[in-house]
Coordinates of C-alpha atoms in Angstrom, one line a residue:
X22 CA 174.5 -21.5 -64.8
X23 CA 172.1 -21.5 -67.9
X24 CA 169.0 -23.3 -67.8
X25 CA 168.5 -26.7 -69.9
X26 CA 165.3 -24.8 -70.5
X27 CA 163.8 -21.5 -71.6
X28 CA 160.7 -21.8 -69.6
X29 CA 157.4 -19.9 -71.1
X30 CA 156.4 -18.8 -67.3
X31 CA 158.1 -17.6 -64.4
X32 CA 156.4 -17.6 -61.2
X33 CA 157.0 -15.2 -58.4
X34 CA 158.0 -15.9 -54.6
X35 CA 156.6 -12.1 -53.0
X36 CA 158.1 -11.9 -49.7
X37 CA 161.2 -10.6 -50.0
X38 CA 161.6 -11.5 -53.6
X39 CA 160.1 -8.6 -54.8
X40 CA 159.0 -7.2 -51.4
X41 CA 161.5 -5.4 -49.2
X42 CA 160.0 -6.3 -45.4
X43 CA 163.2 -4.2 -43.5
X44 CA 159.9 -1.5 -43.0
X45 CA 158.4 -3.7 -40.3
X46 CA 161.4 -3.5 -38.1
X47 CA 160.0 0.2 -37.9
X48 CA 156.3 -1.0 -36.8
X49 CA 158.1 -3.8 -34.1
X50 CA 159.8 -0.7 -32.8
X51 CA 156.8 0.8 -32.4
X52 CA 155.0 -1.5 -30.5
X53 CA 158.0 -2.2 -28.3
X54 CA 160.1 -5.0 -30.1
X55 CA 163.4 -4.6 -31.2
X56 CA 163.6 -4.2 -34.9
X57 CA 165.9 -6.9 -35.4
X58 CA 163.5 -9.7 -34.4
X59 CA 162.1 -9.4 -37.7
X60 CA 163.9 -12.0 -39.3
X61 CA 162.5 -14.1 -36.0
X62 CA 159.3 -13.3 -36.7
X63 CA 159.0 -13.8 -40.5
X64 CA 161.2 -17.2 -39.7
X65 CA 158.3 -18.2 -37.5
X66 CA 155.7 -17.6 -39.1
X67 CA 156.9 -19.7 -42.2
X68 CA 157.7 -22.7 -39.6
X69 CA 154.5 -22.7 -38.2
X70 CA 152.7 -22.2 -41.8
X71 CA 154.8 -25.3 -43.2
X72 CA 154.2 -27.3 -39.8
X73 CA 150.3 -26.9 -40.5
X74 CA 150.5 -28.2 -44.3
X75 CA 152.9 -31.4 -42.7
X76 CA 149.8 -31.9 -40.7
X77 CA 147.3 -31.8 -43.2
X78 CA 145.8 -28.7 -42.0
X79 CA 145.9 -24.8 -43.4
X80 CA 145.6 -21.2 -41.6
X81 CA 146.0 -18.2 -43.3
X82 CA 149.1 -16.4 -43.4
X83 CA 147.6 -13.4 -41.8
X84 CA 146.6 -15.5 -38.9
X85 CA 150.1 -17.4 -38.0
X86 CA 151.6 -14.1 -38.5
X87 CA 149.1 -12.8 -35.8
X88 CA 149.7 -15.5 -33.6
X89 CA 153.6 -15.7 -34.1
X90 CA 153.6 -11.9 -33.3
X91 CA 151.4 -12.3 -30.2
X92 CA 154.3 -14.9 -28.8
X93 CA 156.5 -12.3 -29.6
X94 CA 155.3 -9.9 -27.7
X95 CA 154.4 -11.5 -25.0
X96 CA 158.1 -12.8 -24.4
X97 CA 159.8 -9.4 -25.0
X98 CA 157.4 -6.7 -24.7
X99 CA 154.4 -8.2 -22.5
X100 CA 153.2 -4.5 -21.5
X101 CA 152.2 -4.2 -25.5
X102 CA 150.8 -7.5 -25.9
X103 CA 147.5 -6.1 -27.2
X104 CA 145.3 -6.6 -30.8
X105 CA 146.4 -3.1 -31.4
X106 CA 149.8 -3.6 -31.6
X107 CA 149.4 -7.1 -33.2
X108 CA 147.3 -4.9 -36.1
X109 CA 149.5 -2.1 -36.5
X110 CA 152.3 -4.2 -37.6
X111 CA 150.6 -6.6 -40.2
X112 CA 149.1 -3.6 -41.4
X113 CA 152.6 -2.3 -43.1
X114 CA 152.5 -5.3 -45.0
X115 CA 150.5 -4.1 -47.9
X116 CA 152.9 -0.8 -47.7
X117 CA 155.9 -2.7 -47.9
X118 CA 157.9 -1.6 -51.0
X119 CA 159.6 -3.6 -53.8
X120 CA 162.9 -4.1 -53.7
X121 CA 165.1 -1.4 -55.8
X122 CA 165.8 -4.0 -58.4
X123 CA 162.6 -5.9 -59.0
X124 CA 161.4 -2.8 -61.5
X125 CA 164.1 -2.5 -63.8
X126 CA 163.9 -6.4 -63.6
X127 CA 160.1 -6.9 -64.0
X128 CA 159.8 -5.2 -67.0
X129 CA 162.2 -6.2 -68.9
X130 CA 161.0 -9.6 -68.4
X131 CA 157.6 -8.1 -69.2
X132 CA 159.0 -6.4 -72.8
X133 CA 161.0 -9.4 -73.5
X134 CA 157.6 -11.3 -73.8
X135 CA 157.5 -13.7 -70.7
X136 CA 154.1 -14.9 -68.8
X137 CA 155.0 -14.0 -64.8
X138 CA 152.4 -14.9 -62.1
X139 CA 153.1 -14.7 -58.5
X140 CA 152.3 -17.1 -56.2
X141 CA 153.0 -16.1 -51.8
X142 CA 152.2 -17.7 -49.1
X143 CA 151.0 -14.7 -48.1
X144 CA 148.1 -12.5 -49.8
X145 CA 147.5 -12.1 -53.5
X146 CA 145.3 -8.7 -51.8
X147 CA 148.8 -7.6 -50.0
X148 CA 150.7 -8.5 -53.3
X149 CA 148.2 -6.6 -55.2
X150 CA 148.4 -3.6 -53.1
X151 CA 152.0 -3.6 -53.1
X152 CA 152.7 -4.0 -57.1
X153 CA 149.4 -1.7 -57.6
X154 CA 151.8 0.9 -55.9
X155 CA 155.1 0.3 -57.5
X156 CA 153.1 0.3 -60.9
X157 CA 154.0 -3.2 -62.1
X158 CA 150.5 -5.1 -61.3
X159 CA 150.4 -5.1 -65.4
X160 CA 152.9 -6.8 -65.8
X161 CA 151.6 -9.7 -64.5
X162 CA 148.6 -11.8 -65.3
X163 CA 147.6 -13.5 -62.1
X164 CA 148.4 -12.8 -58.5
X165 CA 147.9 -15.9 -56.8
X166 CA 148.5 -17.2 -52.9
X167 CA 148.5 -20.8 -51.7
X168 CA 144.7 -20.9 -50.2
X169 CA 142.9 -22.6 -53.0
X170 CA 146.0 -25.3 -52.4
X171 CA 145.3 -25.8 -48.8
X172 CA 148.7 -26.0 -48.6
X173 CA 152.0 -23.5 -47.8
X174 CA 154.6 -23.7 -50.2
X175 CA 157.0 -25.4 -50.7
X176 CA 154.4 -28.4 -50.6
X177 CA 153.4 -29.8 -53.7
X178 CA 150.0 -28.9 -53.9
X179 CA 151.5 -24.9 -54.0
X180 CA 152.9 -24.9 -57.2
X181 CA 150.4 -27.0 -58.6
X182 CA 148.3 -24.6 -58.6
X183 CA 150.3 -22.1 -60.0
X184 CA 150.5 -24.3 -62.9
X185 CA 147.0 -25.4 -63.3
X186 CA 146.2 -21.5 -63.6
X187 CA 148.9 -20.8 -66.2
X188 CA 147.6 -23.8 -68.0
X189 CA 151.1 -24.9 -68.3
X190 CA 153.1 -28.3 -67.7
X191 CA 155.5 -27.4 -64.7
X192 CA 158.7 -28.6 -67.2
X193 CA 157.7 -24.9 -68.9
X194 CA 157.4 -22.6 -65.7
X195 CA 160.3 -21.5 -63.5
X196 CA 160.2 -20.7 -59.7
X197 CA 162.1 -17.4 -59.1
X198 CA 162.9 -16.8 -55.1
X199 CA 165.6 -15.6 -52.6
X200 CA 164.3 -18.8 -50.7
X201 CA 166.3 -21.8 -51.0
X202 CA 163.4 -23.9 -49.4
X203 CA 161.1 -22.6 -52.2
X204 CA 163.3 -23.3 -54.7
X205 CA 164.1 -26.8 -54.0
X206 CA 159.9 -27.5 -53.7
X207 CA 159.6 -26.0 -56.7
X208 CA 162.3 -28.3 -58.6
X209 CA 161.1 -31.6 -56.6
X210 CA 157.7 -30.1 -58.2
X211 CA 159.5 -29.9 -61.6
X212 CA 159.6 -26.6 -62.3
X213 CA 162.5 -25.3 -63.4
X214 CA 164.7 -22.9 -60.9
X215 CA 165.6 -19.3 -60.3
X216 CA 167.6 -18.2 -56.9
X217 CA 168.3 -14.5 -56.5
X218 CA 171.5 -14.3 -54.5
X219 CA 170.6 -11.0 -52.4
X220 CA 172.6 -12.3 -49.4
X221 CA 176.1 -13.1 -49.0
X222 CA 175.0 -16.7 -47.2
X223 CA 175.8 -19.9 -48.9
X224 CA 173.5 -22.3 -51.0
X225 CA 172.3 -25.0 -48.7
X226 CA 174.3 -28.3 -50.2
X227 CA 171.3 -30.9 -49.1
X228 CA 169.1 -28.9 -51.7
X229 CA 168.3 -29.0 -55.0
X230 CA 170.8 -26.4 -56.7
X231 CA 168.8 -23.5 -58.6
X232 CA 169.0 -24.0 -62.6
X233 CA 170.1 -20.1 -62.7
X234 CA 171.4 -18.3 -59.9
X235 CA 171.3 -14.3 -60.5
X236 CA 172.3 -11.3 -58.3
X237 CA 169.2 -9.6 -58.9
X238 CA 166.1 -9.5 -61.4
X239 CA 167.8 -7.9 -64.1
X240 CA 170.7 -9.9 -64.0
X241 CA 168.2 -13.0 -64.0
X242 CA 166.6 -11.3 -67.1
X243 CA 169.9 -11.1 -68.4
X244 CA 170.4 -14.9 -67.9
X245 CA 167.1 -15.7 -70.0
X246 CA 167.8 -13.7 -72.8

């Protein structure tokens, strides 16, 4: 699907939408978790962020993800229930790479002349140490996270701020995530949509439908062109 409109910005998701998390499953292993809880983990931690904001109140990704680890451990692994452990993982998450597309895809977004910001609920440090790494932090002229907002995406107040920094009315900026939950509060923000289609897993139907669905970032840079 084409969009009604070329939008002038496109703002970032992180996690897993240009950062490949499978490396963590490593660093559960090591502390004694089984790798595949990762999806668990990084499930939980988003529940408990939102579950804040729908209560008016904020905490820092880094310290649900702390606290959702600590239950994890505790449950599967109580003998490595310790701060160490708890550290050692959440410290891969600057060292987490980008995924195999999002270079090719990046810059030929960057060369074909769009504005990209990101915007995580997680840390525009973290983002900034990965991107630094993959060598595409220039392509980009603002790293931003939720904080200032007081609020986890996909609440309102997120993307707001995204927009107030990029000076621009939301009808001009488009959302690009492998999260169907932030692309539908991005579009009931109205921004314009992006869904990267990494997974073989369905669209949810009681969500706004992306404006462009894409298999990857160059194929979304494809769409756009």
């Amino acid at each position: 699907m084409a969009p009604d409109r070329t939008p002038s910005v496109l703002v970032f998701d992180v996690n897993e939408t240009l950062t490949d998390m499978t490396p963590l499953a490593a660093r559960l292993a090591d502390v004694g978790l089984p790798g595949h809880l990762l999806p668990a983990w990084f499930a939980g931690v988003l529940r408990d962020g939102t579950a804040l904001t729908l209560a008016g109140t904020y905490a820092s990704f880094a310290d649900v993800a702390h606290d959702v680890l600590r239950t994890l451990l505790a449950r599967h692994a109580p003998a490595s229930a310790t701060e160490e452990a708890v550290a050692h993982v959440l410290a891969g998450m600057p060292e987490l790479p980008v995924n195999p597309d999002v270079p090719d895809g990046i810059n030929a977004l960057h060369t074909a002349g769009r504005r990209l910001l990101t915007l995580t609920n997680g840390s525009a440090d973290t983002t900034r140490a990965v991107l630094d790494r993959a060598g595409l932090t220039d392509c980009f002229e603002a790293l931003l996270d939720v904080s200032p907002a007081g609020a986890w995406k996909p609440a309102p107040a997120a993307y707001a701020h995204a927009l107030r920094t990029a000076d621009m009315p939301a009808g001009e900026a488009m959302l690009v995530s492998v999260h169907p939950w932030d692309v539908n509060g991005a579009a009931r923000a109205g921004l314009a949509t992006a869904w990267l289609r990494r997974t073989a897993g369905p669209y949810p139907s009681v969500m706004c439908p992306a404006d462009v669905t894409a298999d990857d970032l160059p194929d979304l840079a494809r769409r756009l062109a």
